[in-house]
PDB file of C-alpha atoms in Angstrom:
ATOM      1  CA  MET A   1     -11.106  19.150   1.124  1.00  0.00           C
ATOM      2  CA  GLY A   2      -9.858  21.772  -1.317  1.00  0.00           C
ATOM      3  CA  GLY A   3     -11.383  19.189  -4.086  1.00  0.00           C
ATOM      4  CA  VAL A   4      -9.288  16.306  -3.203  1.00  0.00           C
ATOM      5  CA  ASN A   5      -9.384  13.329  -0.900  1.00  0.00           C
ATOM      6  CA  LEU A   6      -7.044  13.304   2.056  1.00  0.00           C
ATOM      7  CA  VAL A   7      -5.726   9.823   3.633  1.00  0.00           C
ATOM      8  CA  ALA A   8      -4.094  10.901   6.720  1.00  0.00           C
ATOM      9  CA  GLY A   9      -1.711   7.712   8.492  1.00  0.00           C
ATOM     10  CA  TYR A  10       0.816   7.664  11.571  1.00  0.00           C
ATOM     11  CA  ARG A  11       2.936   5.619  12.812  1.00  0.00           C
ATOM     12  CA  PRO A  12       0.934   3.244  14.746  1.00  0.00           C
ATOM     13  CA  GLU A  13       3.392   3.438  17.813  1.00  0.00           C
ATOM     14  CA  LEU A  14       2.627   7.625  17.562  1.00  0.00           C
ATOM     15  CA  TRP A  15      -0.970   6.800  17.386  1.00  0.00           C
ATOM     16  CA  ARG A  16      -1.009   5.045  20.313  1.00  0.00           C
ATOM     17  CA  ALA A  17       1.133   7.637  22.401  1.00  0.00           C
ATOM     18  CA  VAL A  18      -1.178  10.297  21.697  1.00  0.00           C
ATOM     19  CA  ALA A  19      -4.814   8.330  21.601  1.00  0.00           C
ATOM     20  CA  PRO A  20      -4.260   5.244  23.772  1.00  0.00           C
ATOM     21  CA  ASP A  21      -7.941   4.652  23.627  1.00  0.00           C
ATOM     22  CA  ASP A  22      -7.935   4.839  20.187  1.00  0.00           C
ATOM     23  CA  ALA A  23      -5.482   2.114  19.107  1.00  0.00           C
ATOM     24  CA  PRO A  24      -5.702  -1.385  18.093  1.00  0.00           C
ATOM     25  CA  ALA A  25      -4.206  -3.541  20.019  1.00  0.00           C
ATOM     26  CA  ALA A  26      -0.783  -4.948  18.783  1.00  0.00           C
ATOM     27  CA  ILE A  27      -0.609  -3.276  15.311  1.00  0.00           C
ATOM     28  CA  GLU A  28       2.923  -1.658  15.224  1.00  0.00           C
ATOM     29  CA  GLY A  29       4.971   0.317  12.648  1.00  0.00           C
ATOM     30  CA  PHE A  30       7.279  -1.790   9.696  1.00  0.00           C
ATOM     31  CA  ASN A  31      10.415  -1.373  12.225  1.00  0.00           C
ATOM     32  CA  HIS A  32      12.634  -3.931  10.916  1.00  0.00           C
ATOM     33  CA  ASP A  33      13.112  -5.072   6.928  1.00  0.00           C
ATOM     34  CA  LEU A  34      11.821  -8.381   6.032  1.00  0.00           C
ATOM     35  CA  ILE A  35      14.281 -11.040   5.090  1.00  0.00           C
ATOM     36  CA  GLY A  36      13.445 -13.487   2.826  1.00  0.00           C
ATOM     37  CA  VAL A  37      14.784 -16.149   0.824  1.00  0.00           C
ATOM     38  CA  ASP A  38      17.980 -15.818  -1.627  1.00  0.00           C
ATOM     39  CA  GLY A  39      19.190 -12.760   0.197  1.00  0.00           C
ATOM     40  CA  PHE A  40      15.853 -11.150  -0.992  1.00  0.00           C
ATOM     41  CA  ALA A  41      14.659  -8.065   1.487  1.00  0.00           C
ATOM     42  CA  MET A  42      11.877  -5.798   1.719  1.00  0.00           C
ATOM     43  CA  PRO A  43      13.425  -2.754   3.950  1.00  0.00           C
ATOM     44  CA  ALA A  44      12.072  -1.060   6.478  1.00  0.00           C
ATOM     45  CA  THR A  45      11.713   3.052   6.021  1.00  0.00           C
ATOM     46  CA  GLN A  46       8.791   3.613   8.458  1.00  0.00           C
ATOM     47  CA  HIS A  47       8.130   7.198   9.185  1.00  0.00           C
ATOM     48  CA  ASP A  48       5.997   9.014  11.575  1.00  0.00           C
ATOM     49  CA  ALA A  49       3.096  10.011   9.275  1.00  0.00           C
ATOM     50  CA  VAL A  50       1.669   9.540   5.675  1.00  0.00           C
ATOM     51  CA  LEU A  51      -0.572  12.124   3.760  1.00  0.00           C
ATOM     52  CA  TRP A  52      -1.835  10.595   0.740  1.00  0.00           C
ATOM     53  CA  ILE A  53      -3.814  13.286  -1.521  1.00  0.00           C
ATOM     54  CA  SER A  54      -5.567  12.125  -4.669  1.00  0.00           C
ATOM     55  CA  GLY A  55      -7.875  14.208  -7.118  1.00  0.00           C
ATOM     56  CA  SER A  56      -9.110  14.800 -10.827  1.00  0.00           C
ATOM     57  CA  ALA A  57      -5.944  17.422 -11.560  1.00  0.00           C
ATOM     58  CA  TYR A  58      -2.380  18.053 -10.565  1.00  0.00           C
ATOM     59  CA  ASP A  59      -2.858  21.629  -9.771  1.00  0.00           C
ATOM     60  CA  VAL A  60      -5.338  20.793  -7.104  1.00  0.00           C
ATOM     61  CA  ILE A  61      -3.167  18.039  -5.679  1.00  0.00           C
ATOM     62  CA  PHE A  62      -0.224  20.553  -6.163  1.00  0.00           C
ATOM     63  CA  ASP A  63      -1.843  23.297  -4.304  1.00  0.00           C
ATOM     64  CA  THR A  64      -3.037  21.641  -1.684  1.00  0.00           C
ATOM     65  CA  ALA A  65      -0.183  19.615  -0.708  1.00  0.00           C
ATOM     66  CA  ARG A  66       1.549  22.752  -0.389  1.00  0.00           C
ATOM     67  CA  ALA A  67      -0.815  24.513   1.876  1.00  0.00           C
ATOM     68  CA  VAL A  68      -0.818  21.010   4.010  1.00  0.00           C
ATOM     69  CA  ILE A  69       3.527  21.478   4.362  1.00  0.00           C
ATOM     70  CA  ALA A  70       2.827  25.335   5.321  1.00  0.00           C
ATOM     71  CA  ALA A  71      -0.069  24.600   7.736  1.00  0.00           C
ATOM     72  CA  LEU A  72       2.568  21.910   9.372  1.00  0.00           C
ATOM     73  CA  ALA A  73       5.562  24.261   9.548  1.00  0.00           C
ATOM     74  CA  GLY A  74       7.079  23.520  13.085  1.00  0.00           C
ATOM     75  CA  LEU A  75       5.535  20.205  13.745  1.00  0.00           C
ATOM     76  CA  ALA A  76       7.060  18.292  10.989  1.00  0.00           C
ATOM     77  CA  THR A  77       9.272  18.110   7.857  1.00  0.00           C
ATOM     78  CA  VAL A  78       8.929  16.342   4.643  1.00  0.00           C
ATOM     79  CA  ALA A  79      10.567  12.833   4.593  1.00  0.00           C
ATOM     80  CA  ASP A  80       9.878  11.681   1.500  1.00  0.00           C
ATOM     81  CA  GLU A  81       7.244  12.144  -2.158  1.00  0.00           C
ATOM     82  CA  THR A  82       6.014  10.735  -5.065  1.00  0.00           C
ATOM     83  CA  SER A  83       3.690  11.630  -7.440  1.00  0.00           C
ATOM     84  CA  SER A  84       1.517   8.926  -9.080  1.00  0.00           C
ATOM     85  CA  TRP A  85      -0.946   8.841 -11.761  1.00  0.00           C
ATOM     86  CA  PRO A  86      -3.361   6.346 -13.596  1.00  0.00           C
ATOM     87  CA  TYR A  87      -2.277   3.952 -16.030  1.00  0.00           C
ATOM     88  CA  ARG A  88      -4.820   3.008 -18.980  1.00  0.00           C
ATOM     89  CA  HIS A  89      -7.653   3.813 -16.624  1.00  0.00           C
ATOM     90  CA  ASP A  90      -7.118   0.122 -14.502  1.00  0.00           C
ATOM     91  CA  LEU A  91      -4.064  -1.282 -15.286  1.00  0.00           C
ATOM     92  CA  ASP A  92      -0.954  -1.162 -13.380  1.00  0.00           C
ATOM     93  CA  LEU A  93       2.580  -1.025 -15.002  1.00  0.00           C
ATOM     94  CA  THR A  94       2.914  -5.042 -15.537  1.00  0.00           C
ATOM     95  CA  GLY A  95       0.403  -4.514 -18.226  1.00  0.00           C
ATOM     96  CA  PHE A  96      -2.166  -6.755 -16.182  1.00  0.00           C
ATOM     97  CA  ILE A  97      -5.565  -5.105 -14.414  1.00  0.00           C
ATOM     98  CA  ASP A  98      -5.261  -4.216 -10.926  1.00  0.00           C
ATOM     99  CA  GLY A  99      -7.733  -4.750  -8.253  1.00  0.00           C
ATOM    100  CA  THR A 100      -9.260  -7.879  -9.034  1.00  0.00           C
ATOM    101  CA  GLU A 101      -9.939  -9.106  -6.140  1.00  0.00           C
ATOM    102  CA  ASN A 102     -11.277  -6.219  -4.625  1.00  0.00           C
ATOM    103  CA  PRO A 103     -14.192  -6.027  -2.514  1.00  0.00           C
ATOM    104  CA  SER A 104     -17.006  -3.841  -3.887  1.00  0.00           C
ATOM    105  CA  LEU A 105     -17.532  -0.667  -2.492  1.00  0.00           C
ATOM    106  CA  ILE A 106     -20.247  -1.806  -0.790  1.00  0.00           C
ATOM    107  CA  ASP A 107     -18.156  -4.469   0.941  1.00  0.00           C
ATOM    108  CA  ALA A 108     -14.817  -2.508   1.293  1.00  0.00           C
ATOM    109  CA  PRO A 109     -15.929  -1.344   5.180  1.00  0.00           C
ATOM    110  CA  GLY A 110     -16.128  -4.651   5.934  1.00  0.00           C
ATOM    111  CA  VAL A 111     -12.847  -5.744   5.191  1.00  0.00           C
ATOM    112  CA  ALA A 112     -10.816  -2.812   5.492  1.00  0.00           C
ATOM    113  CA  LEU A 113     -12.455  -0.506   8.656  1.00  0.00           C
ATOM    114  CA  ILE A 114     -12.477  -1.635  11.953  1.00  0.00           C
ATOM    115  CA  PRO A 115     -15.492  -2.934  13.402  1.00  0.00           C
ATOM    116  CA  GLU A 116     -17.364  -0.703  15.852  1.00  0.00           C
ATOM    117  CA  GLY A 117     -16.857  -1.594  19.860  1.00  0.00           C
ATOM    118  CA  LEU A 118     -12.977  -1.889  19.050  1.00  0.00           C
ATOM    119  CA  PRO A 119     -10.319   0.380  20.001  1.00  0.00           C
ATOM    120  CA  GLY A 120      -9.788   2.898  16.325  1.00  0.00           C
ATOM    121  CA  ALA A 121     -12.936   1.602  15.033  1.00  0.00           C
ATOM    122  CA  SER A 122     -13.582   2.892  12.019  1.00  0.00           C
ATOM    123  CA  GLY A 123     -10.326   3.298  11.481  1.00  0.00           C
ATOM    124  CA  THR A 124      -8.149   1.188   9.050  1.00  0.00           C
ATOM    125  CA  ILE A 125      -4.570  -0.221   8.847  1.00  0.00           C
ATOM    126  CA  LEU A 126      -2.172   1.042   5.791  1.00  0.00           C
ATOM    127  CA  LEU A 127       0.385  -0.831   4.282  1.00  0.00           C
ATOM    128  CA  LEU A 128       2.575   1.466   1.801  1.00  0.00           C
ATOM    129  CA  GLN A 129       5.501   0.006   0.219  1.00  0.00           C
ATOM    130  CA  LYS A 130       7.327   1.614  -3.448  1.00  0.00           C
ATOM    131  CA  TRP A 131       8.456  -1.285  -5.740  1.00  0.00           C
ATOM    132  CA  VAL A 132      11.064   0.005  -8.671  1.00  0.00           C
ATOM    133  CA  HIS A 133      10.278  -2.138 -12.091  1.00  0.00           C
ATOM    134  CA  ASP A 134      13.137  -3.899 -14.155  1.00  0.00           C
ATOM    135  CA  ALA A 135      10.670  -2.688 -16.949  1.00  0.00           C
ATOM    136  CA  LEU A 136      13.388  -4.394 -19.624  1.00  0.00           C
ATOM    137  CA  ALA A 137      13.449  -7.814 -17.897  1.00  0.00           C
ATOM    138  CA  TRP A 138       9.709  -8.022 -17.894  1.00  0.00           C
ATOM    139  CA  GLU A 139       9.101  -6.734 -21.434  1.00  0.00           C
ATOM    140  CA  SER A 140      11.300  -9.350 -22.830  1.00  0.00           C
ATOM    141  CA  LYS A 141       9.153 -12.206 -21.302  1.00  0.00           C
ATOM    142  CA  SER A 142       5.814 -13.055 -23.691  1.00  0.00           C
ATOM    143  CA  VAL A 143       2.466 -13.069 -22.494  1.00  0.00           C
ATOM    144  CA  ALA A 144       2.227 -16.556 -21.903  1.00  0.00           C
ATOM    145  CA  GLU A 145       5.392 -15.878 -19.313  1.00  0.00           C
ATOM    146  CA  GLN A 146       3.767 -13.070 -17.792  1.00  0.00           C
ATOM    147  CA  GLU A 147       0.676 -14.706 -17.358  1.00  0.00           C
ATOM    148  CA  ARG A 148       2.450 -17.795 -14.961  1.00  0.00           C
ATOM    149  CA  ILE A 149       3.899 -15.411 -13.500  1.00  0.00           C
ATOM    150  CA  ILE A 150       1.209 -13.491 -12.369  1.00  0.00           C
ATOM    151  CA  GLY A 151      -1.258 -16.205 -12.306  1.00  0.00           C
ATOM    152  CA  ARG A 152      -3.953 -14.617 -14.489  1.00  0.00           C
ATOM    153  CA  THR A 153      -4.488 -13.800 -17.945  1.00  0.00           C
ATOM    154  CA  LYS A 154      -3.946 -10.460 -18.906  1.00  0.00           C
ATOM    155  CA  LEU A 155      -6.395  -9.581 -21.654  1.00  0.00           C
ATOM    156  CA  ASP A 156      -9.366 -10.211 -19.167  1.00  0.00           C
ATOM    157  CA  SER A 157      -8.148 -11.372 -15.931  1.00  0.00           C
ATOM    158  CA  VAL A 158      -9.128 -14.466 -15.125  1.00  0.00           C
ATOM    159  CA  GLU A 159      -6.997 -16.693 -12.486  1.00  0.00           C
ATOM    160  CA  LEU A 160      -5.495 -19.416 -14.216  1.00  0.00           C
ATOM    161  CA  GLU A 161      -6.686 -23.018 -13.086  1.00  0.00           C
ATOM    162  CA  ASP A 162      -3.199 -24.296 -13.157  1.00  0.00           C
ATOM    163  CA  ARG A 163      -1.099 -21.546 -11.602  1.00  0.00           C
ATOM    164  CA  ALA A 164       2.240 -22.459  -9.674  1.00  0.00           C
ATOM    165  CA  PRO A 165       2.112 -21.580  -6.145  1.00  0.00           C
ATOM    166  CA  GLU A 166       4.836 -19.111  -6.231  1.00  0.00           C
ATOM    167  CA  SER A 167       2.840 -16.903  -8.997  1.00  0.00           C
ATOM    168  CA  HIS A 168       2.049 -13.551  -7.581  1.00  0.00           C
ATOM    169  CA  VAL A 169      -1.602 -14.513  -7.338  1.00  0.00           C
ATOM    170  CA  GLY A 170      -0.314 -17.673  -5.283  1.00  0.00           C
ATOM    171  CA  SER A 171       1.793 -15.717  -3.407  1.00  0.00           C
ATOM    172  CA  THR A 172      -1.018 -13.195  -2.547  1.00  0.00           C
ATOM    173  CA  ASP A 173      -3.952 -15.767  -2.514  1.00  0.00           C
ATOM    174  CA  GLN A 174      -6.626 -13.499  -0.271  1.00  0.00           C
ATOM    175  CA  GLU A 175      -9.012 -16.486   0.010  1.00  0.00           C
ATOM    176  CA  ARG A 176      -5.853 -18.230   2.214  1.00  0.00           C
ATOM    177  CA  PHE A 177      -4.574 -14.851   4.217  1.00  0.00           C
ATOM    178  CA  GLY A 178      -7.882 -12.500   4.157  1.00  0.00           C
ATOM    179  CA  LYS A 179      -9.229 -10.229   2.418  1.00  0.00           C
ATOM    180  CA  ILE A 180      -7.709  -6.559   1.820  1.00  0.00           C
ATOM    181  CA  PHE A 181      -8.444  -3.609   0.226  1.00  0.00           C
ATOM    182  CA  ARG A 182      -5.861  -2.754  -2.389  1.00  0.00           C
ATOM    183  CA  ARG A 183      -4.392  -0.172  -4.899  1.00  0.00           C
ATOM    184  CA  ASN A 184      -1.371  -0.155  -6.954  1.00  0.00           C
ATOM    185  CA  MET A 185      -0.259   3.276  -8.130  1.00  0.00           C
ATOM    186  CA  PRO A 186       2.285   3.844 -11.128  1.00  0.00           C
ATOM    187  CA  TYR A 187       4.994   6.635  -9.999  1.00  0.00           C
ATOM    188  CA  GLY A 188       8.240   7.854 -12.237  1.00  0.00           C
ATOM    189  CA  THR A 189       9.445   8.394 -15.423  1.00  0.00           C
ATOM    190  CA  VAL A 190       9.779   6.189 -18.354  1.00  0.00           C
ATOM    191  CA  THR A 191      13.424   5.677 -17.336  1.00  0.00           C
ATOM    192  CA  ASP A 192      13.016   5.112 -13.513  1.00  0.00           C
ATOM    193  CA  HIS A 193       9.240   4.226 -12.376  1.00  0.00           C
ATOM    194  CA  GLY A 194       7.271   1.496 -10.803  1.00  0.00           C
ATOM    195  CA  THR A 195       4.829   0.907  -8.169  1.00  0.00           C
ATOM    196  CA  MET A 196       2.827   2.063  -4.921  1.00  0.00           C
ATOM    197  CA  PHE A 197       1.256  -0.253  -3.177  1.00  0.00           C
ATOM    198  CA  VAL A 198      -1.435   0.511  -1.038  1.00  0.00           C
ATOM    199  CA  GLY A 199      -3.424  -2.416   1.110  1.00  0.00           C
ATOM    200  CA  PHE A 200      -5.901  -1.492   3.725  1.00  0.00           C
ATOM    201  CA  SER A 201      -6.896  -3.925   5.651  1.00  0.00           C
ATOM    202  CA  ALA A 202      -8.930  -4.420   9.428  1.00  0.00           C
ATOM    203  CA  ASP A 203      -6.142  -6.686  10.767  1.00  0.00           C
ATOM    204  CA  GLN A 204      -2.463  -6.127  10.459  1.00  0.00           C
ATOM    205  CA  GLY A 205      -1.767  -9.638  10.192  1.00  0.00           C
ATOM    206  CA  ARG A 206      -3.056 -10.321   7.161  1.00  0.00           C
ATOM    207  CA  LEU A 207      -0.923  -8.092   4.815  1.00  0.00           C
ATOM    208  CA  THR A 208       2.132  -9.320   7.311  1.00  0.00           C
ATOM    209  CA  ALA A 209       1.435 -12.537   6.297  1.00  0.00           C
ATOM    210  CA  MET A 210       0.949 -11.710   2.469  1.00  0.00           C
ATOM    211  CA  LEU A 211       4.599 -10.003   2.542  1.00  0.00           C
ATOM    212  CA  GLU A 212       6.074 -12.957   3.948  1.00  0.00           C
ATOM    213  CA  SER A 213       4.305 -15.613   1.214  1.00  0.00           C
ATOM    214  CA  MET A 214       5.828 -12.974  -0.912  1.00  0.00           C
ATOM    215  CA  ALA A 215       9.486 -13.104   0.209  1.00  0.00           C
ATOM    216  CA  GLY A 216       9.006 -16.783   0.486  1.00  0.00           C
ATOM    217  CA  LEU A 217       8.842 -17.460   4.169  1.00  0.00           C
ATOM    218  CA  ALA A 218       6.010 -19.464   3.897  1.00  0.00           C
ATOM    219  CA  GLY A 219       6.675 -22.194   1.764  1.00  0.00           C
ATOM    220  CA  GLY A 220      10.271 -21.687   0.919  1.00  0.00           C
ATOM    221  CA  THR A 221       9.612 -20.104  -2.375  1.00  0.00           C
ATOM    222  CA  ARG A 222       9.518 -16.495  -3.041  1.00  0.00           C
ATOM    223  CA  ASP A 223       7.069 -14.744  -5.152  1.00  0.00           C
ATOM    224  CA  ALA A 224       7.605 -15.041  -8.940  1.00  0.00           C
ATOM    225  CA  LEU A 225       7.006 -11.208  -9.842  1.00  0.00           C
ATOM    226  CA  THR A 226       9.698 -10.463  -7.003  1.00  0.00           C
ATOM    227  CA  LEU A 227      12.386 -11.355 -10.030  1.00  0.00           C
ATOM    228  CA  TYR A 228      11.245  -8.056 -11.927  1.00  0.00           C
ATOM    229  CA  THR A 229      10.139  -5.644  -9.243  1.00  0.00           C
ATOM    230  CA  ARG A 230      12.110  -4.944  -5.765  1.00  0.00           C
ATOM    231  CA  PRO A 231      10.359  -2.987  -2.727  1.00  0.00           C
ATOM    232  CA  LEU A 232      12.680   0.049  -1.597  1.00  0.00           C
ATOM    233  CA  SER A 233      10.524   1.013   0.935  1.00  0.00           C
ATOM    234  CA  GLY A 234       7.710  -0.567   3.648  1.00  0.00           C
ATOM    235  CA  ALA A 235       5.885   1.213   6.299  1.00  0.00           C
ATOM    236  CA  TYR A 236       2.858   0.196   8.093  1.00  0.00           C
ATOM    237  CA  TYR A 237       0.586   3.495   9.422  1.00  0.00           C
ATOM    238  CA  PHE A 238      -3.059   3.602  11.195  1.00  0.00           C
ATOM    239  CA  VAL A 239      -5.479   5.782   9.490  1.00  0.00           C
ATOM    240  CA  PRO A 240      -8.157   6.936  12.086  1.00  0.00           C
ATOM    241  CA  ALA A 241     -12.061   7.647  11.580  1.00  0.00           C
ATOM    242  CA  THR A 242     -12.387  11.396  10.484  1.00  0.00           C
ATOM    243  CA  GLU A 243     -14.357  11.534  13.202  1.00  0.00           C
ATOM    244  CA  SER A 244     -11.766  10.590  15.912  1.00  0.00           C
ATOM    245  CA  LEU A 245      -9.131  13.093  14.465  1.00  0.00           C
ATOM    246  CA  GLN A 246     -12.084  15.774  14.801  1.00  0.00           C
ATOM    247  CA  GLN A 247     -12.460  14.923  18.445  1.00  0.00           C
ATOM    248  CA  ARG A 248      -8.912  14.931  18.886  1.00  0.00           C
ATOM    249  CA  MET A 249      -8.437  18.646  17.427  1.00  0.00           C
ATOM    250  CA  THR A 250     -11.376  19.825  19.480  1.00  0.00           C
ATOM    251  CA  SER A 251     -10.896  18.402  22.770  1.00  0.00           C
ATOM    252  CA  PRO A 252     -10.310  20.011  26.026  1.00  0.00           C
ATOM    253  CA  GLY A 253      -6.633  20.793  26.442  1.00  0.00           C
ATOM    254  CA  PHE A 254      -5.111  19.387  22.689  1.00  0.00           C
ATOM    255  CA  THR A 255      -2.214  21.053  21.770  1.00  0.00           C
ATOM    256  CA  PRO A 256       0.319  19.834  18.559  1.00  0.00           C
ATOM    257  CA  GLY A 257       2.974  18.097  19.694  1.00  0.00           C
ATOM    258  CA  PRO A 258       6.815  18.249  19.014  1.00  0.00           C
ATOM    259  CA  PRO A 259       8.557  18.697  16.015  1.00  0.00           C
ATOM    260  CA  SER A 260       8.933  15.549  14.495  1.00  0.00           C
ATOM    261  CA  ALA A 261      10.090  14.077  11.191  1.00  0.00           C
ATOM    262  CA  GLY A 262       7.774  11.974   9.012  1.00  0.00           C
TER     263      GLY A 262
END
């Protein structure tokens, strides 16, 4: 649309109220803070809807975002916005390669999309979190120390044979919790920055289990990376298939809902 890619997600409870026959069973919003060990917490900042707009040039994204906001005037207000950008092609702001365990684009639909025949088929469940980095503390670590914290080598992203269970790779082991399709997007300024985490899955349980593990609820020790980065937000959204959205908008008697913040 307009030269950009657009992902539209909805609070699960909201989508269920609008389209009960197309809502996956049992999924729910990030409605309560996730409290881990040592006072660590992942805050719940659930909104009604999210729009992720991406493109090759910011001016196109800017114009499209303003057009979307104008189109939703009277129905919704902007609760928060974040601008992200790529960092050194495929790195995140820790300096490590991002998405090493991602499935290929051929295999991704089987991981991220709800199977045909189930409510919400061809849609996906999105976990969105904003993490702020303690860059000075992280960059004060040697490469070897950073590698132990992550559980991978920094240069070529090879998993360490002796990685600790509390390493980031150990805490989010997809062989243990199930595969997801994910991306880390840098945001912010040179003095205040971090990562927008975007994770897609056909099963919300995989995402929730990883978060609980990171918070130390699975083994008593939290993810070592959380000593250097802190979550500021947390929300789950259901992203329906494009065809499902089109069917809703063209169905007889369809009218937009009441004003809603999100």
